[in-house]
Coordinates of C-alpha atoms in Angstrom, one line a residue:
X1 CA 77.9 84.6 5.2
X2 CA 79.1 81.2 6.5
X3 CA 76.3 81.2 9.1
X4 CA 73.7 81.5 6.4
X5 CA 75.1 78.6 4.3
X6 CA 75.8 76.2 7.2
X7 CA 73.7 73.0 7.0
X8 CA 73.8 72.5 10.7
X9 CA 73.7 68.7 10.5
X10 CA 73.9 67.5 14.2
X11 CA 76.6 64.8 13.7
X12 CA 78.8 67.3 11.9
X13 CA 78.5 69.9 14.6
X14 CA 80.8 70.5 17.5
X15 CA 79.4 70.0 21.0
X16 CA 80.7 72.0 23.9
X17 CA 79.9 70.7 27.4
X18 CA 77.1 68.5 25.9
X19 CA 75.5 71.5 24.2
X20 CA 75.3 71.4 20.4
X21 CA 76.2 74.6 18.7
X22 CA 74.5 75.9 15.5
X23 CA 77.6 75.7 13.5
X24 CA 79.1 72.7 11.8
X25 CA 82.8 71.9 12.3
X26 CA 83.8 72.9 8.7
X27 CA 82.1 76.3 9.0
X28 CA 83.7 76.8 12.4
X29 CA 87.1 76.1 10.9
X30 CA 86.4 78.5 8.0
X31 CA 85.5 81.3 10.6
X32 CA 88.7 80.6 12.6
X33 CA 90.7 80.7 9.3
X34 CA 89.2 84.0 8.3
X35 CA 90.0 85.5 11.7
X36 CA 93.5 84.2 11.6
X37 CA 93.8 85.4 8.0
X38 CA 92.6 88.9 9.0
X39 CA 95.3 89.0 11.6
X40 CA 98.0 88.1 9.2
X41 CA 96.7 90.5 6.5
X42 CA 96.8 93.3 9.1
X43 CA 100.5 92.5 9.5
X44 CA 100.9 92.9 5.8
X45 CA 101.0 89.3 4.7
X46 CA 99.2 88.2 1.5
X47 CA 99.5 85.2 -0.8
X48 CA 99.3 84.5 -4.5
X49 CA 96.3 83.2 -6.3
X50 CA 98.1 79.8 -6.7
X51 CA 98.7 79.5 -3.0
X52 CA 95.1 80.5 -2.3
X53 CA 94.0 77.6 -4.5
X54 CA 96.4 75.2 -2.9
X55 CA 95.1 76.0 0.6
X56 CA 91.5 75.5 -0.7
X57 CA 92.2 72.1 -2.3
X58 CA 92.0 70.0 1.0
X59 CA 88.5 71.3 1.7
X60 CA 87.4 70.7 -1.9
X61 CA 88.8 67.2 -2.0
X62 CA 87.4 66.3 1.4
X63 CA 84.0 67.6 0.5
X64 CA 83.8 65.9 -2.9
X65 CA 85.2 62.5 -1.7
X66 CA 82.7 62.5 1.1
X67 CA 79.8 63.6 -1.0
X68 CA 80.3 60.8 -3.6
X69 CA 80.9 58.2 -1.0
X70 CA 84.5 57.4 -1.4
X71 CA 85.3 58.0 2.2
X72 CA 83.8 59.4 5.4
X73 CA 85.3 62.5 6.8
X74 CA 85.3 63.5 10.5
X75 CA 85.0 66.7 12.5
X76 CA 88.7 67.1 13.0
X77 CA 89.4 66.9 9.3
X78 CA 86.5 69.3 8.6
X79 CA 87.9 71.9 11.1
X80 CA 91.4 71.7 9.6
X81 CA 90.3 71.8 6.0
X82 CA 87.9 74.6 6.8
X83 CA 90.6 76.6 8.6
X84 CA 93.0 76.2 5.6
X85 CA 90.2 77.3 3.2
X86 CA 89.2 80.4 5.3
X87 CA 92.8 81.4 5.9
X88 CA 93.8 81.0 2.2
X89 CA 90.8 82.7 0.8
X90 CA 91.1 85.7 3.1
X91 CA 94.8 86.1 2.5
X92 CA 94.3 85.7 -1.2
X93 CA 91.8 88.6 -1.2
X94 CA 93.9 91.8 -1.2
X95 CA 91.9 94.4 0.6

């Protein structure tokens, strides 16, 4: 799902060995967070809805403040906020 929604803006994408990947840094963080969340959920860990929302807040705040021009984000922040979002959302979903 993330791959379909990724905007693939070149300056927001991660380069490995000079080759640009087709995934922005935020989406990459979300995917890593989901994978990590799957591992933790497999071990029996889950979180409450409130904690899921708290882990989602950094991504929401980063995205909104960048979109309205208050500040400029960078790829490191995008990866971290994406990871927290993916991790929180996946652990918040009780499968």
